[in-house]
JSON list of C-alpha atoms and ligand atoms in Angstrom, two decimals:
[
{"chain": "A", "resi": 806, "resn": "UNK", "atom": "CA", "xyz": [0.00, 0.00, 0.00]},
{"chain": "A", "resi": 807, "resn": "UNK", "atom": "CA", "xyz": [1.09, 3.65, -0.94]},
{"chain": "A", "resi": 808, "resn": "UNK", "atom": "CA", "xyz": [-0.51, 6.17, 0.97]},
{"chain": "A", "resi": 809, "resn": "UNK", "atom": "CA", "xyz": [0.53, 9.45, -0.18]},
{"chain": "A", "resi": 810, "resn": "UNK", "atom": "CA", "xyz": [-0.94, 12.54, 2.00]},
{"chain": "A", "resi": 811, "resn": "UNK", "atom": "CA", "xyz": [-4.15, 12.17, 2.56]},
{"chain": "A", "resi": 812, "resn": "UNK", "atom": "CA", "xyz": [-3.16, 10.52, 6.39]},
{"chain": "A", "resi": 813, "resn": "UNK", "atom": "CA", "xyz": [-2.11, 14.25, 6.69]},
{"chain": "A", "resi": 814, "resn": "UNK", "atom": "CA", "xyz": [-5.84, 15.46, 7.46]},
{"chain": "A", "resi": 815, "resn": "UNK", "atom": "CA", "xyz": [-5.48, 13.16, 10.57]},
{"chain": "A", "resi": 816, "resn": "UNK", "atom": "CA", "xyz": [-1.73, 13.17, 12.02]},
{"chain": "A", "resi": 817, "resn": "UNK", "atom": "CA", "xyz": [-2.35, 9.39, 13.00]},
{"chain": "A", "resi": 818, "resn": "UNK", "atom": "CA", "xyz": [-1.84, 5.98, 11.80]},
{"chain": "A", "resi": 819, "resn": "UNK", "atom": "CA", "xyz": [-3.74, 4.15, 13.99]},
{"chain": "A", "resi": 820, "resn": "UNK", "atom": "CA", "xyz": [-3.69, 0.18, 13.32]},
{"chain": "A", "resi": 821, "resn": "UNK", "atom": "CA", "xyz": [-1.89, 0.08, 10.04]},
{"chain": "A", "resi": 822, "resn": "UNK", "atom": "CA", "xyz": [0.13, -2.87, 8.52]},
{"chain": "A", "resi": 823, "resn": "UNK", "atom": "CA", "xyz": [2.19, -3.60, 5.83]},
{"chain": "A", "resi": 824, "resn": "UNK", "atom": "CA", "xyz": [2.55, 0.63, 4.86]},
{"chain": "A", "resi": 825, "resn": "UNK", "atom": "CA", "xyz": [5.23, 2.34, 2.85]},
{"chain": "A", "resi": 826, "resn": "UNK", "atom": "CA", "xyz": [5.18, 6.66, 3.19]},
{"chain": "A", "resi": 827, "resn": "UNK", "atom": "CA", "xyz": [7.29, 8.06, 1.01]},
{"chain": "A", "resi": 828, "resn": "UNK", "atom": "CA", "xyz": [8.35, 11.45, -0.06]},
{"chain": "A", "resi": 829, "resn": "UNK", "atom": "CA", "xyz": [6.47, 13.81, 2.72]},
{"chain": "A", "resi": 830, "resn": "UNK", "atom": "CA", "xyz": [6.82, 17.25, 3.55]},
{"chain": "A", "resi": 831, "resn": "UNK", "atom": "CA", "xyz": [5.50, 19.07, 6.43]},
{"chain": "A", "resi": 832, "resn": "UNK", "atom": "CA", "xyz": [6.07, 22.55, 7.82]},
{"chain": "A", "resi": 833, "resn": "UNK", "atom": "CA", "xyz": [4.87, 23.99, 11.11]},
{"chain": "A", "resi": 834, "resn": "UNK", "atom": "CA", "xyz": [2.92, 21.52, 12.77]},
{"chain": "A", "resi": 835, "resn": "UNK", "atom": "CA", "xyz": [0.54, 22.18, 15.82]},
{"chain": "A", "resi": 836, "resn": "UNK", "atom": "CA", "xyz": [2.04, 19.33, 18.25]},
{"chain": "A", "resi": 837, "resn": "UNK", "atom": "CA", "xyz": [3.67, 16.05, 16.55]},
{"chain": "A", "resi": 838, "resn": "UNK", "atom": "CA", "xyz": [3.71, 15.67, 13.50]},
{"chain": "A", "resi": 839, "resn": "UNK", "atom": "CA", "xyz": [2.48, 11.87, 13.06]},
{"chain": "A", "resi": 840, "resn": "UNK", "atom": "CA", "xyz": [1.80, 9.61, 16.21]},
{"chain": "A", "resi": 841, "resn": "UNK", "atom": "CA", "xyz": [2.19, 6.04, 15.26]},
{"chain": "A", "resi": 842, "resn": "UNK", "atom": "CA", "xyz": [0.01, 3.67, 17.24]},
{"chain": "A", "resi": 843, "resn": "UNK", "atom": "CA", "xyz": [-0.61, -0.24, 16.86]},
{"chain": "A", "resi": 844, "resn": "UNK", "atom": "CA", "xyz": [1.03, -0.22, 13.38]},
{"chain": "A", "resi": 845, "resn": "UNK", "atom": "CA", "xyz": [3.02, -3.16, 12.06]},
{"chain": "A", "resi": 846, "resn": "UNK", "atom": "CA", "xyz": [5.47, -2.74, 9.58]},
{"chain": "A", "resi": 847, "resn": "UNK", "atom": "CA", "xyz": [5.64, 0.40, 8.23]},
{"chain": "A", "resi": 848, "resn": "UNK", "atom": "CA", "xyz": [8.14, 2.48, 6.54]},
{"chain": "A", "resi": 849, "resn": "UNK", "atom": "CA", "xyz": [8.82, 5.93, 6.16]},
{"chain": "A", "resi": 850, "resn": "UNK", "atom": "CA", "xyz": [11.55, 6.78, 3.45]},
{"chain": "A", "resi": 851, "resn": "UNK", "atom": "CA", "xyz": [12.20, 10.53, 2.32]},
{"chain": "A", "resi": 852, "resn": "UNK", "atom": "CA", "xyz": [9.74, 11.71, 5.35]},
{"chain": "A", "resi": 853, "resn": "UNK", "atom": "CA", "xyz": [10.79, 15.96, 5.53]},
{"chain": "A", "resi": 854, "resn": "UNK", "atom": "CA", "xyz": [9.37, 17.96, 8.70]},
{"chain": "A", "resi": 855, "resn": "UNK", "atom": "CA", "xyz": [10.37, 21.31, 9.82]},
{"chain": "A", "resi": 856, "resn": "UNK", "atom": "CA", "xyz": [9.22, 23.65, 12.85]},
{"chain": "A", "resi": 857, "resn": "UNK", "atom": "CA", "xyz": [11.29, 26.43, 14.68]},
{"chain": "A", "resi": 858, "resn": "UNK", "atom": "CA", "xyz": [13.40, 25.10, 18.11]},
{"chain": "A", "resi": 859, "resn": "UNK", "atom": "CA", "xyz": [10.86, 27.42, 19.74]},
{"chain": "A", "resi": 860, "resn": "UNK", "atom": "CA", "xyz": [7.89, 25.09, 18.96]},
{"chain": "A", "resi": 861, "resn": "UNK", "atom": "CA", "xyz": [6.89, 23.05, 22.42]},
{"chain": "A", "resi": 862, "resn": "UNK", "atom": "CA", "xyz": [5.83, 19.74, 21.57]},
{"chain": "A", "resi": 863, "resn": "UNK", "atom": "CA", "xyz": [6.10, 19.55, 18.01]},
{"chain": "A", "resi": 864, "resn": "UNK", "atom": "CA", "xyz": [7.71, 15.72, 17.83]},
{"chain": "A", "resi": 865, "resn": "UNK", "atom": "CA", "xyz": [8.93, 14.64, 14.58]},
{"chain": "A", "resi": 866, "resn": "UNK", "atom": "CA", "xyz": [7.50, 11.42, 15.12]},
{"chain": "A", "resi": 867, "resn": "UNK", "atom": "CA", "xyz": [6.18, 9.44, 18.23]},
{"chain": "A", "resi": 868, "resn": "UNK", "atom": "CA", "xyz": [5.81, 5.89, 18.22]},
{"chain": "A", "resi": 869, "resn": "UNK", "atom": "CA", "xyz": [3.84, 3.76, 20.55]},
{"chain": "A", "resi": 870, "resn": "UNK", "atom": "CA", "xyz": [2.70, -0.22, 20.54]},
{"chain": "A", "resi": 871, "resn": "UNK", "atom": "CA", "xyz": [4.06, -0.80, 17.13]},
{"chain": "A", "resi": 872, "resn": "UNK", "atom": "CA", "xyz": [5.90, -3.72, 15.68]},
{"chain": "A", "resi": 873, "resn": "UNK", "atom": "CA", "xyz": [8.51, -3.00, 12.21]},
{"chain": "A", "resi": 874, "resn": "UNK", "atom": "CA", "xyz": [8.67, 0.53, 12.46]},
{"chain": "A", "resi": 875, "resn": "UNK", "atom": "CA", "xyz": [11.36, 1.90, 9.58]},
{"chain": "A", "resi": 876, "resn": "UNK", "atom": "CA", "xyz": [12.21, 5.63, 9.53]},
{"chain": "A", "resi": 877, "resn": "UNK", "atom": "CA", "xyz": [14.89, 5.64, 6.69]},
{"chain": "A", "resi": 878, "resn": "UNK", "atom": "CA", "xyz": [16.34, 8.83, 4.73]},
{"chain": "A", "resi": 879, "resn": "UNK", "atom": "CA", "xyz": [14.73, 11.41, 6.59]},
{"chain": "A", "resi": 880, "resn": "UNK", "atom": "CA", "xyz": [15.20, 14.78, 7.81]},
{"chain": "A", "resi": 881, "resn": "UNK", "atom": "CA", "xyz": [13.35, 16.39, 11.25]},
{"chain": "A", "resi": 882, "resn": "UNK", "atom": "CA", "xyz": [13.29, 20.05, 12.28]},
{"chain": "A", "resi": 883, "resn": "UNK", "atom": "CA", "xyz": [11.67, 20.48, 15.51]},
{"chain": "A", "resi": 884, "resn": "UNK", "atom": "CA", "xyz": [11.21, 22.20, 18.46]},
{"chain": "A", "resi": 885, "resn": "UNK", "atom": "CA", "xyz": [10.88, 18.90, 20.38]},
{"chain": "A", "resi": 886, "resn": "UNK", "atom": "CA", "xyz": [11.97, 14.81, 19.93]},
{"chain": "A", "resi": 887, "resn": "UNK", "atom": "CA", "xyz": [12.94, 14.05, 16.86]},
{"chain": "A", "resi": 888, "resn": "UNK", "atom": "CA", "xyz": [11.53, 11.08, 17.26]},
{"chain": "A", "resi": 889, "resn": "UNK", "atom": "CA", "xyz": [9.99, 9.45, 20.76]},
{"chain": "A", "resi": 890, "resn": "UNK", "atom": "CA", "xyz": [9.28, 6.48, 21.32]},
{"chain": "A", "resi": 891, "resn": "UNK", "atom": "CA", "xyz": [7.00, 4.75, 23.60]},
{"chain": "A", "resi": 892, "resn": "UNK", "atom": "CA", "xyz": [5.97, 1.58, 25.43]},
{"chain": "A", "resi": 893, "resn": "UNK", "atom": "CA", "xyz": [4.87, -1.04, 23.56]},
{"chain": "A", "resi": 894, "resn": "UNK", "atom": "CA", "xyz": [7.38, -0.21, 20.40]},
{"chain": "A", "resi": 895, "resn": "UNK", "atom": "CA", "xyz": [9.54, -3.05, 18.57]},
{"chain": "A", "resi": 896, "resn": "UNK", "atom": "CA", "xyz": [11.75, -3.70, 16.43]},
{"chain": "A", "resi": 897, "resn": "UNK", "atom": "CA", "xyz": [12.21, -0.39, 15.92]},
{"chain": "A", "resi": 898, "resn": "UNK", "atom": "CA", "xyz": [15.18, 0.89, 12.89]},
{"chain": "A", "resi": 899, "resn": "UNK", "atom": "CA", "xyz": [16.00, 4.47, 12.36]},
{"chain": "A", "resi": 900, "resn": "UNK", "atom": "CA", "xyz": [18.45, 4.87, 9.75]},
{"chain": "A", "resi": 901, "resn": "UNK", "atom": "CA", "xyz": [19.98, 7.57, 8.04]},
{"chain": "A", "resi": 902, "resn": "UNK", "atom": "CA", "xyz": [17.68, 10.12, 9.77]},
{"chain": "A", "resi": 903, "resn": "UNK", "atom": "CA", "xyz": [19.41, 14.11, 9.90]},
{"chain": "A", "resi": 904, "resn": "UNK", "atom": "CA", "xyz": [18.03, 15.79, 13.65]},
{"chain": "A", "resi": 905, "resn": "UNK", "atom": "CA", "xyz": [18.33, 18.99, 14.63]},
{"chain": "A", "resi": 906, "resn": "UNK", "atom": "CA", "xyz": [16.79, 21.64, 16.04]},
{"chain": "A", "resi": 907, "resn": "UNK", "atom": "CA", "xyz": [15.01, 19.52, 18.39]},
{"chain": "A", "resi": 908, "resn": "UNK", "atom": "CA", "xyz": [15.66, 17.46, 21.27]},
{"chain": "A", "resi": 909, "resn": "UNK", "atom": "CA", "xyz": [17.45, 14.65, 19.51]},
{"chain": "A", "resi": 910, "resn": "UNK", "atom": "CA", "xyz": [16.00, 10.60, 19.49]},
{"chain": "A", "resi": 911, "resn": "UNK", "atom": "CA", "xyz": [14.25, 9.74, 23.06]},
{"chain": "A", "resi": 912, "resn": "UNK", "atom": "CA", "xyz": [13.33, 6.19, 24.01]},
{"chain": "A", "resi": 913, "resn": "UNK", "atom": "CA", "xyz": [10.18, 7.54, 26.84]},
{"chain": "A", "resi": 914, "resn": "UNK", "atom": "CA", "xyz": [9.54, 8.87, 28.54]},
{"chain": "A", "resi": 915, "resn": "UNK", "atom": "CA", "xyz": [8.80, 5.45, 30.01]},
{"chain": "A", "resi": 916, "resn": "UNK", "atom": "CA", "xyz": [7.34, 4.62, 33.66]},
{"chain": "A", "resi": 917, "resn": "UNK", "atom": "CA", "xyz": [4.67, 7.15, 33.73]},
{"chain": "A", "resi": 918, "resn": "UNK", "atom": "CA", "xyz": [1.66, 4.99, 33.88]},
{"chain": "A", "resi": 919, "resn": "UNK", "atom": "CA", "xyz": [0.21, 1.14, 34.83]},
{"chain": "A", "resi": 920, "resn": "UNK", "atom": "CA", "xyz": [1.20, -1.94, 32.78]},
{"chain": "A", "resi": 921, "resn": "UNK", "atom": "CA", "xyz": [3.56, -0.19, 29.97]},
{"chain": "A", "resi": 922, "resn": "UNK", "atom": "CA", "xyz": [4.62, -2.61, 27.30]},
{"chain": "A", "resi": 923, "resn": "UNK", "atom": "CA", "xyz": [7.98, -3.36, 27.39]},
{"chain": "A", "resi": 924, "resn": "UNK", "atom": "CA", "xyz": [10.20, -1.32, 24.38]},
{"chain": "A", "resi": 925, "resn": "UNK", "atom": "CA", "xyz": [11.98, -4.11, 22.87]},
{"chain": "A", "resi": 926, "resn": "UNK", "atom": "CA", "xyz": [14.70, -3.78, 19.72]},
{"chain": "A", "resi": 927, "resn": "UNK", "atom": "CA", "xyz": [15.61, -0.20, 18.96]},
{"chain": "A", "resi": 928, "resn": "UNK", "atom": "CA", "xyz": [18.15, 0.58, 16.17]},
{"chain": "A", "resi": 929, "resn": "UNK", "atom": "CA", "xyz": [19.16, 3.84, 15.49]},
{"chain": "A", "resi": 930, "resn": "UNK", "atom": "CA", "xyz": [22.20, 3.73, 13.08]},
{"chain": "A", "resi": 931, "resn": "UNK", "atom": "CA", "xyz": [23.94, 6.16, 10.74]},
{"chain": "A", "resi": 932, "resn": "UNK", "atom": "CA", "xyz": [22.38, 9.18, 11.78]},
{"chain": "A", "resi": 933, "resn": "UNK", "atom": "CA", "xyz": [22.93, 13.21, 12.58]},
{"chain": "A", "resi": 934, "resn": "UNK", "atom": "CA", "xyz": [22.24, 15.50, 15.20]},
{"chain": "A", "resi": 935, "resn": "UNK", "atom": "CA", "xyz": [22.97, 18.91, 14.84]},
{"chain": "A", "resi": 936, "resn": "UNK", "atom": "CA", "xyz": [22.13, 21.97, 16.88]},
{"chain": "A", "resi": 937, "resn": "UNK", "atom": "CA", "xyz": [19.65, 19.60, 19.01]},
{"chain": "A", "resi": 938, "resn": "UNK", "atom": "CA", "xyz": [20.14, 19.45, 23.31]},
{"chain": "A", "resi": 939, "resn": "UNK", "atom": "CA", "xyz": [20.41, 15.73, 23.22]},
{"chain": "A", "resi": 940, "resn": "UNK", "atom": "CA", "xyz": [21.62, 13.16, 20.97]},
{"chain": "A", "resi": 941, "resn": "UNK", "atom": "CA", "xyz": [20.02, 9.62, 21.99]},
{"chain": "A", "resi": 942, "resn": "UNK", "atom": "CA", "xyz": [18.65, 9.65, 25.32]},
{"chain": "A", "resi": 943, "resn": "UNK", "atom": "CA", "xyz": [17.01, 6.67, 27.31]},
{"chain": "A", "resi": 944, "resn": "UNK", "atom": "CA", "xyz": [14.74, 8.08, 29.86]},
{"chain": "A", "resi": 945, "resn": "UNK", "atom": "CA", "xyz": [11.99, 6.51, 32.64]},
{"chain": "A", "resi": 946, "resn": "UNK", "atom": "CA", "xyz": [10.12, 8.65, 35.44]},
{"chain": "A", "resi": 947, "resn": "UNK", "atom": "CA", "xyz": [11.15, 9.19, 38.79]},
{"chain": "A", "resi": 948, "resn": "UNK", "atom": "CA", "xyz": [9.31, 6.60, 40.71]},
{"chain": "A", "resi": 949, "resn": "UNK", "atom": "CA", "xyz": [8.68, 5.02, 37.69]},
{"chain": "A", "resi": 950, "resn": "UNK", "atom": "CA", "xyz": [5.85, 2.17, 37.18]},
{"chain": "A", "resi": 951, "resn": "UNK", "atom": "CA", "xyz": [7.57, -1.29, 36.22]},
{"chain": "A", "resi": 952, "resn": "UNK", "atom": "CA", "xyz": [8.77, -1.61, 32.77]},
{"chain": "A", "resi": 953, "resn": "UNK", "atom": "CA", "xyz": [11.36, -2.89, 30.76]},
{"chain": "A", "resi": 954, "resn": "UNK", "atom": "CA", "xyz": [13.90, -1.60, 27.58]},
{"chain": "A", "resi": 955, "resn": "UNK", "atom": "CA", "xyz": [15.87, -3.67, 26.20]},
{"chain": "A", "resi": 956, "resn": "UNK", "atom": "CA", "xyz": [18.14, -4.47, 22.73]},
{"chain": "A", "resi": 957, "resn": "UNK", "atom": "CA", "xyz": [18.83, -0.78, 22.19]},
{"chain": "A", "resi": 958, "resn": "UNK", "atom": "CA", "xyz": [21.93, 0.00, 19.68]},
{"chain": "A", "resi": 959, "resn": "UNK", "atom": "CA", "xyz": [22.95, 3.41, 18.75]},
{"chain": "A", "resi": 960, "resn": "UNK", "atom": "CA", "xyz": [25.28, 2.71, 16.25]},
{"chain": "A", "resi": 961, "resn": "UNK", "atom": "CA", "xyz": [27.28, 5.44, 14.07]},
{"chain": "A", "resi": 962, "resn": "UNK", "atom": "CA", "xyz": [25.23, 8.56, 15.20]},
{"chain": "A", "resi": 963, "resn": "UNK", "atom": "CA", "xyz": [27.58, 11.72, 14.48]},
{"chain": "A", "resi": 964, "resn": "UNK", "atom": "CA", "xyz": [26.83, 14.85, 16.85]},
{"chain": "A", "resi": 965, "resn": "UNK", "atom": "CA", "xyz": [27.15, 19.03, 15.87]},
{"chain": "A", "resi": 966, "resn": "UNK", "atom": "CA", "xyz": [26.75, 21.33, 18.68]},
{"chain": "A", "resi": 967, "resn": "UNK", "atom": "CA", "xyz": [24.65, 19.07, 21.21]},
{"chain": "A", "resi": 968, "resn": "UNK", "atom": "CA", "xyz": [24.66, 19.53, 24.58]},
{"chain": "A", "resi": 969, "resn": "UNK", "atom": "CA", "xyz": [23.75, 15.74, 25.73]},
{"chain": "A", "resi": 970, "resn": "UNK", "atom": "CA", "xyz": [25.05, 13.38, 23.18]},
{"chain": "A", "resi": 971, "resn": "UNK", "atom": "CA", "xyz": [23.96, 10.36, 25.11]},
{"chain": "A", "resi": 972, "resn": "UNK", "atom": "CA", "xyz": [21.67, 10.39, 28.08]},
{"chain": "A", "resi": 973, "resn": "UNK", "atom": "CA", "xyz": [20.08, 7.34, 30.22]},
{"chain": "A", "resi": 974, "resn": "UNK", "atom": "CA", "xyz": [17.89, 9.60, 32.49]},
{"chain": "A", "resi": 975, "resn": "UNK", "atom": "CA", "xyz": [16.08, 7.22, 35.05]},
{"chain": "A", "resi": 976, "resn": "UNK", "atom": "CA", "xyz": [14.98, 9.96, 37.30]},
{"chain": "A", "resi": 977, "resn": "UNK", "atom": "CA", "xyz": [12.74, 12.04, 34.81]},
{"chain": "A", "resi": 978, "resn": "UNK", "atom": "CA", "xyz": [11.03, 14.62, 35.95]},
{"chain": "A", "resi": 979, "resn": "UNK", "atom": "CA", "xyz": [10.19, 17.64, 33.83]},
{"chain": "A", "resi": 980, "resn": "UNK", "atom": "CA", "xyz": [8.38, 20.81, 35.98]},
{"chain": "A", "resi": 981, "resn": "UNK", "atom": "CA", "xyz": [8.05, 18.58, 38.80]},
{"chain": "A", "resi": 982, "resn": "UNK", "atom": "CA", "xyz": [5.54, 16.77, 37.75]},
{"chain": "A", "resi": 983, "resn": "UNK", "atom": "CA", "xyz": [7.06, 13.55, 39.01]},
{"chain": "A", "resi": 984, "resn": "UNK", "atom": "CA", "xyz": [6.50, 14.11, 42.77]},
{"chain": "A", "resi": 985, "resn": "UNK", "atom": "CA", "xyz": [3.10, 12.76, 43.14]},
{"chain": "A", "resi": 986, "resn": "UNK", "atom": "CA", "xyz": [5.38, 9.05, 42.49]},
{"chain": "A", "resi": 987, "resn": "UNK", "atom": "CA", "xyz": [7.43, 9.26, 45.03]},
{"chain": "B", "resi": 281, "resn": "NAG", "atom": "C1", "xyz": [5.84, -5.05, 4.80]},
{"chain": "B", "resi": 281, "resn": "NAG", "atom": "O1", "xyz": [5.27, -3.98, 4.08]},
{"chain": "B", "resi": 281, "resn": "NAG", "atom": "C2", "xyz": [5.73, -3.85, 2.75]},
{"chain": "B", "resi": 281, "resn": "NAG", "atom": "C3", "xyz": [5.07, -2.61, 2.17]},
{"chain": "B", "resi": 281, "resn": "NAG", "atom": "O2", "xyz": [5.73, -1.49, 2.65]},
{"chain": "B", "resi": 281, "resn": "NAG", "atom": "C4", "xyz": [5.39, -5.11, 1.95]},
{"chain": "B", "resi": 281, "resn": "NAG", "atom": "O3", "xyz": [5.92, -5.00, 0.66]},
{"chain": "B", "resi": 281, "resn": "NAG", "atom": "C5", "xyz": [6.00, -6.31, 2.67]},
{"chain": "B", "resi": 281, "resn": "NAG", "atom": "O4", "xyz": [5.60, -7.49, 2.00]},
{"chain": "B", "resi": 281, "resn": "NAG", "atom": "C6", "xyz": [5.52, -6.35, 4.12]},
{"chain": "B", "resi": 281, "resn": "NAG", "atom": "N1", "xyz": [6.22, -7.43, 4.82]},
{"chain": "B", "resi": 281, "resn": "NAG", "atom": "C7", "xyz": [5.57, -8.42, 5.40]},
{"chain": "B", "resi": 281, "resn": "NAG", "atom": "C8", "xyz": [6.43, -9.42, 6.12]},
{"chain": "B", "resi": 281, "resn": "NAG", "atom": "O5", "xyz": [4.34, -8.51, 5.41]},
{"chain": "B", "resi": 282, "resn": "NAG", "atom": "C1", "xyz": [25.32, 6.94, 6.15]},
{"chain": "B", "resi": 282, "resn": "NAG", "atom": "O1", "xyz": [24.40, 7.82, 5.53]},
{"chain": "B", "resi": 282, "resn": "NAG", "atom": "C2", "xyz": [24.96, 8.64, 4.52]},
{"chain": "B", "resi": 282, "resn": "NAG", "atom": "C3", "xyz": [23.87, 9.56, 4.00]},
{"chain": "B", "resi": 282, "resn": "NAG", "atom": "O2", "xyz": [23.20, 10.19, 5.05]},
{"chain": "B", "resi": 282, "resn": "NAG", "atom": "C4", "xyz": [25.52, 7.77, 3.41]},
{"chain": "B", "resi": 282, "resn": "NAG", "atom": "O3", "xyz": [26.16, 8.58, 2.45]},
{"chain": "B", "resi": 282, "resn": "NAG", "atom": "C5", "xyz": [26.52, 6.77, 4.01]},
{"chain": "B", "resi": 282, "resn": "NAG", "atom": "O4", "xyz": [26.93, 5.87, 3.00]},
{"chain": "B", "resi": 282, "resn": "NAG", "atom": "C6", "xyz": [25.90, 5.97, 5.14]},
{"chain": "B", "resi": 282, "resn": "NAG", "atom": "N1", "xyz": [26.89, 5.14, 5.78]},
{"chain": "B", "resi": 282, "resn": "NAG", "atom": "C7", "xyz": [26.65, 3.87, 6.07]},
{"chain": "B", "resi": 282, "resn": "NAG", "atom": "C8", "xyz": [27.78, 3.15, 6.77]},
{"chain": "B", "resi": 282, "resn": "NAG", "atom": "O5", "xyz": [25.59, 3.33, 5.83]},
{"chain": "B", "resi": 283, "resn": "NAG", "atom": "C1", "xyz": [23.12, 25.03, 13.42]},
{"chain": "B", "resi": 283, "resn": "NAG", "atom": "O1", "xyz": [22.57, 26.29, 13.74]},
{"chain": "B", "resi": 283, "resn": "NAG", "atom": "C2", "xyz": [23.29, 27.36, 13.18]},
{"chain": "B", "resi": 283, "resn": "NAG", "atom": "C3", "xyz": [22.71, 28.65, 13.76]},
{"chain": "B", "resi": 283, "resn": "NAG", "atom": "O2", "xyz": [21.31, 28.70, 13.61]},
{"chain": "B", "resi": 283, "resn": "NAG", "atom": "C4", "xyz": [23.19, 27.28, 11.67]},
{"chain": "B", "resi": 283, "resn": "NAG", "atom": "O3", "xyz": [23.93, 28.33, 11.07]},
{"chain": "B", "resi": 283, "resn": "NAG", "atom": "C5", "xyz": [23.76, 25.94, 11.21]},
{"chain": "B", "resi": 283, "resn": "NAG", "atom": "O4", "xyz": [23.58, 25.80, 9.82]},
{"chain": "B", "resi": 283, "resn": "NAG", "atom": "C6", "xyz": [23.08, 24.80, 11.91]},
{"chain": "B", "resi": 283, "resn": "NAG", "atom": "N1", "xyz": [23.77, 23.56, 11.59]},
{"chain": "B", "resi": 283, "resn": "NAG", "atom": "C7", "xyz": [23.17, 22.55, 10.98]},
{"chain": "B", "resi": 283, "resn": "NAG", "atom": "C8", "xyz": [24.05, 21.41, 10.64]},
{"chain": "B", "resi": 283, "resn": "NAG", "atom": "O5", "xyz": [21.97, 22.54, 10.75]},
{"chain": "B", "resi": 284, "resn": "NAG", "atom": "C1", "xyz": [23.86, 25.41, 18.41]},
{"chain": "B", "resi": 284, "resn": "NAG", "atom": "O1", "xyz": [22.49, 25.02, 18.48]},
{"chain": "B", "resi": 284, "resn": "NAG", "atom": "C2", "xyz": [21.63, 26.00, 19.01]},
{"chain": "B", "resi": 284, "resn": "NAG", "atom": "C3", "xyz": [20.23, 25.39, 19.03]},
{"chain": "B", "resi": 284, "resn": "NAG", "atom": "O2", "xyz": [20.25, 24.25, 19.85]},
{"chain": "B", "resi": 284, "resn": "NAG", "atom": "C4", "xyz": [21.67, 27.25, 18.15]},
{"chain": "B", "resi": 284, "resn": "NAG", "atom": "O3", "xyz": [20.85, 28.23, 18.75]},
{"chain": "B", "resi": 284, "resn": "NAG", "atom": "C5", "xyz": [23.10, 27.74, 18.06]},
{"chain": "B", "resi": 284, "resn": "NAG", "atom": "O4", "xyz": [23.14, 28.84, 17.18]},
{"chain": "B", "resi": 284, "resn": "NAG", "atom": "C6", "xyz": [23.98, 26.63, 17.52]},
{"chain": "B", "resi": 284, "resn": "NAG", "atom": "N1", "xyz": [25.38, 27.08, 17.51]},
{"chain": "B", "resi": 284, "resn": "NAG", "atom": "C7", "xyz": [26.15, 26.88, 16.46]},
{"chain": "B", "resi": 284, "resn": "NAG", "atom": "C8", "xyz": [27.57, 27.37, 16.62]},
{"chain": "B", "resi": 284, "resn": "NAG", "atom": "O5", "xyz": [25.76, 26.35, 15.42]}
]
């Protein structure tokens, strides 16, 4: 299957399999760009997405409970992940993807709520982060819920002017939300 833009009107793939996205360009999202959810095997090749560093929220792409995720040959401006991904996500392969502005490639947050999926196989190979505040970061709440992460490579990633090239960040806890878990 070849879906072209029309997914655009939505920002979702919900329960898709067996999906190729090619050739995409998107400027100036309001929050992330495409949330992947219960997808298996899908690929996005040539997938283009810009938004100023100032831009809270705007994630490149966030993945969640998806099997055969591919994010080849892509480019992601953003003011926030690159791409994030959440529970539930496997065999995961990001290759060739250029970061930056943004926050760089985050595995979680993970932790936050009840019976998370674990994240199992994450490859994230040949890629670029430039101008971003992390590179590849591996982070779980403060007080976190049980959960598991496991068969993570970062393989080949080349950094420009970023303040956290790698980051395992067990005790996350943006504006203090965390508290409450303690
Ligand atoms: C995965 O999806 C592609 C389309 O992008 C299809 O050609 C391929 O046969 C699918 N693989 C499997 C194992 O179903
Ligand atoms: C890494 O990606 C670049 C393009 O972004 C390509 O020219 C190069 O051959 C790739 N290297 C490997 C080892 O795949
Ligand atoms: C990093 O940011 C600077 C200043 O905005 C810009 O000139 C430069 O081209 C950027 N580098 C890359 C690789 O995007
Ligand atoms: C480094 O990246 C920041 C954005 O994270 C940008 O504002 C700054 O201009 C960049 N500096 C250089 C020397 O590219």
């Amino acid at each position: 299957m070849i879906i072209v833009v029309h997914f655009l009107l939505t920002k979702g793939l919900i329960f898709l399999t067996n999906a190729m996205i090619q050739d995409v360009n998107i400027k100036d999202s309001k929050q992330f760009y495409i949330n992947v959810l219960g997808c298996k095997n899908i690929t996005f090749e040539h997938f283009i997405v810009s938004a100023p560093n100032e831009s809270p929220n705007t994630d490149g792409i966030h993945i969640g409970r998806s099997d055969g995720v591919n994010i080849l040959n892509s480019e992601i401006k953003t003011g926030d992940d690159c791409v994030s991904i959440g529970d539930g996500s496997k065999n995961l392969v990001i290759n060739r993807v250029t970061c930056g502005p943004g926050h760089g490639i985050s595995i979680g947050s993970l932790g936050l709520f009840k019976n998370e999926e674990p994240v199992d196989g994450v490859t994230v190979k040949n890629c670029t982060m430039a101008n971003t505040s992390n590179g590849v970061r591996i982070k779980s709440w403060s007080g976190a819920e049980p959960g598991t992460c496991s068969n993570i490579h970062f393989e080949d990633i080349t950094v420009t002017n970023v303040s956290s090239p790698i980051t395992i960040d067990q005790k996350y806890c943006p504006w203090n939300k965390c508290k409450i878990n303690e």
